[in-house]
Coordinates of C-alpha atoms in Angstrom, one line a residue:
M7 CA 105.1 80.7 83.6
S8 CA 104.5 83.3 86.4
N9 CA 107.2 85.9 86.9
T10 CA 106.3 86.9 90.5
T11 CA 109.0 85.7 92.5
Q12 CA 111.3 87.9 90.1
I13 CA 108.9 90.9 90.5
K14 CA 108.6 90.6 94.2
R15 CA 112.3 90.2 94.4
F16 CA 113.1 93.7 92.7
L17 CA 110.4 95.3 94.5
I18 CA 111.6 94.5 97.7
E19 CA 115.2 95.2 97.1
E20 CA 114.1 98.4 95.4
F21 CA 111.4 99.7 97.5
L22 CA 110.5 97.6 100.7
P23 CA 113.6 96.3 102.0
D24 CA 112.0 95.7 105.6
I25 CA 109.8 92.8 104.4
T26 CA 109.8 89.3 102.9
P27 CA 108.5 87.9 99.7
D28 CA 105.8 86.2 101.8
Q29 CA 104.7 89.4 103.5
L30 CA 103.9 91.1 100.1
A31 CA 100.7 90.0 98.6
D32 CA 100.3 89.5 95.0
D33 CA 97.7 91.9 94.8
H34 CA 98.9 94.5 97.3
D35 CA 98.3 97.8 95.5
L36 CA 101.9 99.3 95.1
L37 CA 100.5 102.7 94.0
S38 CA 97.8 103.7 96.3
D39 CA 99.6 102.5 99.5
G40 CA 102.5 104.9 98.3
V41 CA 105.0 102.1 97.8
I42 CA 105.8 103.0 94.4
D43 CA 105.8 106.9 93.3
S44 CA 105.9 108.3 89.9
L45 CA 109.7 107.9 89.8
G46 CA 109.4 104.3 91.1
V47 CA 106.9 103.6 88.1
L48 CA 109.6 104.8 85.9
K49 CA 112.4 102.5 87.6
L50 CA 110.1 99.7 87.6
I51 CA 109.4 100.3 83.7
A52 CA 113.0 100.5 83.0
W53 CA 113.8 97.1 85.1
V54 CA 111.0 95.4 83.0
E55 CA 112.3 96.4 80.0
D56 CA 116.1 95.5 80.8
H57 CA 115.1 92.2 82.8
F58 CA 112.4 90.9 80.5
T59 CA 113.8 92.4 77.4
L60 CA 110.3 93.9 76.7
P61 CA 109.7 97.3 75.0
V62 CA 107.2 99.4 77.1
D63 CA 105.3 101.8 74.7
D64 CA 103.7 104.9 75.4
T65 CA 100.5 103.1 75.2
D66 CA 101.7 100.6 77.9
L67 CA 102.0 103.4 80.4
D68 CA 98.7 102.9 82.0
P69 CA 99.4 103.0 86.0
N70 CA 97.0 99.9 86.3
N71 CA 99.9 97.7 84.5
F72 CA 102.1 98.4 87.4
R73 CA 99.7 98.5 90.3
S74 CA 100.5 95.3 91.9
V75 CA 102.8 92.0 91.5
T76 CA 99.9 90.3 89.8
A77 CA 99.3 93.4 87.5
I78 CA 102.9 93.7 86.5
D79 CA 103.1 90.0 85.5
A80 CA 99.9 90.0 83.6
F81 CA 101.5 92.7 81.8
I82 CA 104.9 90.8 81.0
T83 CA 102.8 87.8 80.0
E84 CA 100.6 90.1 77.5
R85 CA 103.5 91.9 75.9
R86 CA 105.5 88.4 75.3
A87 CA 102.5 87.0 73.7
T88 CA 102.0 90.1 71.6
A89 CA 105.7 90.2 70.6
T90 CA 105.5 86.4 69.9
A91 CA 102.5 86.9 67.7
T92 CA 104.2 89.7 66.0
V93 CA 107.2 88.1 65.0
T94 CA 105.0 84.9 63.9
V95 CA 102.6 87.1 61.8
G96 CA 105.3 89.4 60.5
G97 CA 108.2 86.7 60.2

């Protein structure tokens, strides 16, 4: 299931209050366009960890994981799959 609606809602509330979710393209480069700076990335990571209850490790801190709505959604989906696989194997 896609998390794009929740991601867009957060990004708009925190960084883009003058646009609607329909105006934010899923592949819009948030970093290159200056929508999110380094402190914004930290805020985004904290939100992902809290909202989706997912740990973000140092190895996950690749800016490409947080570059767009699509990238953030893919990162969340991948981390959930990894967490589920770890629990299944380790459980």
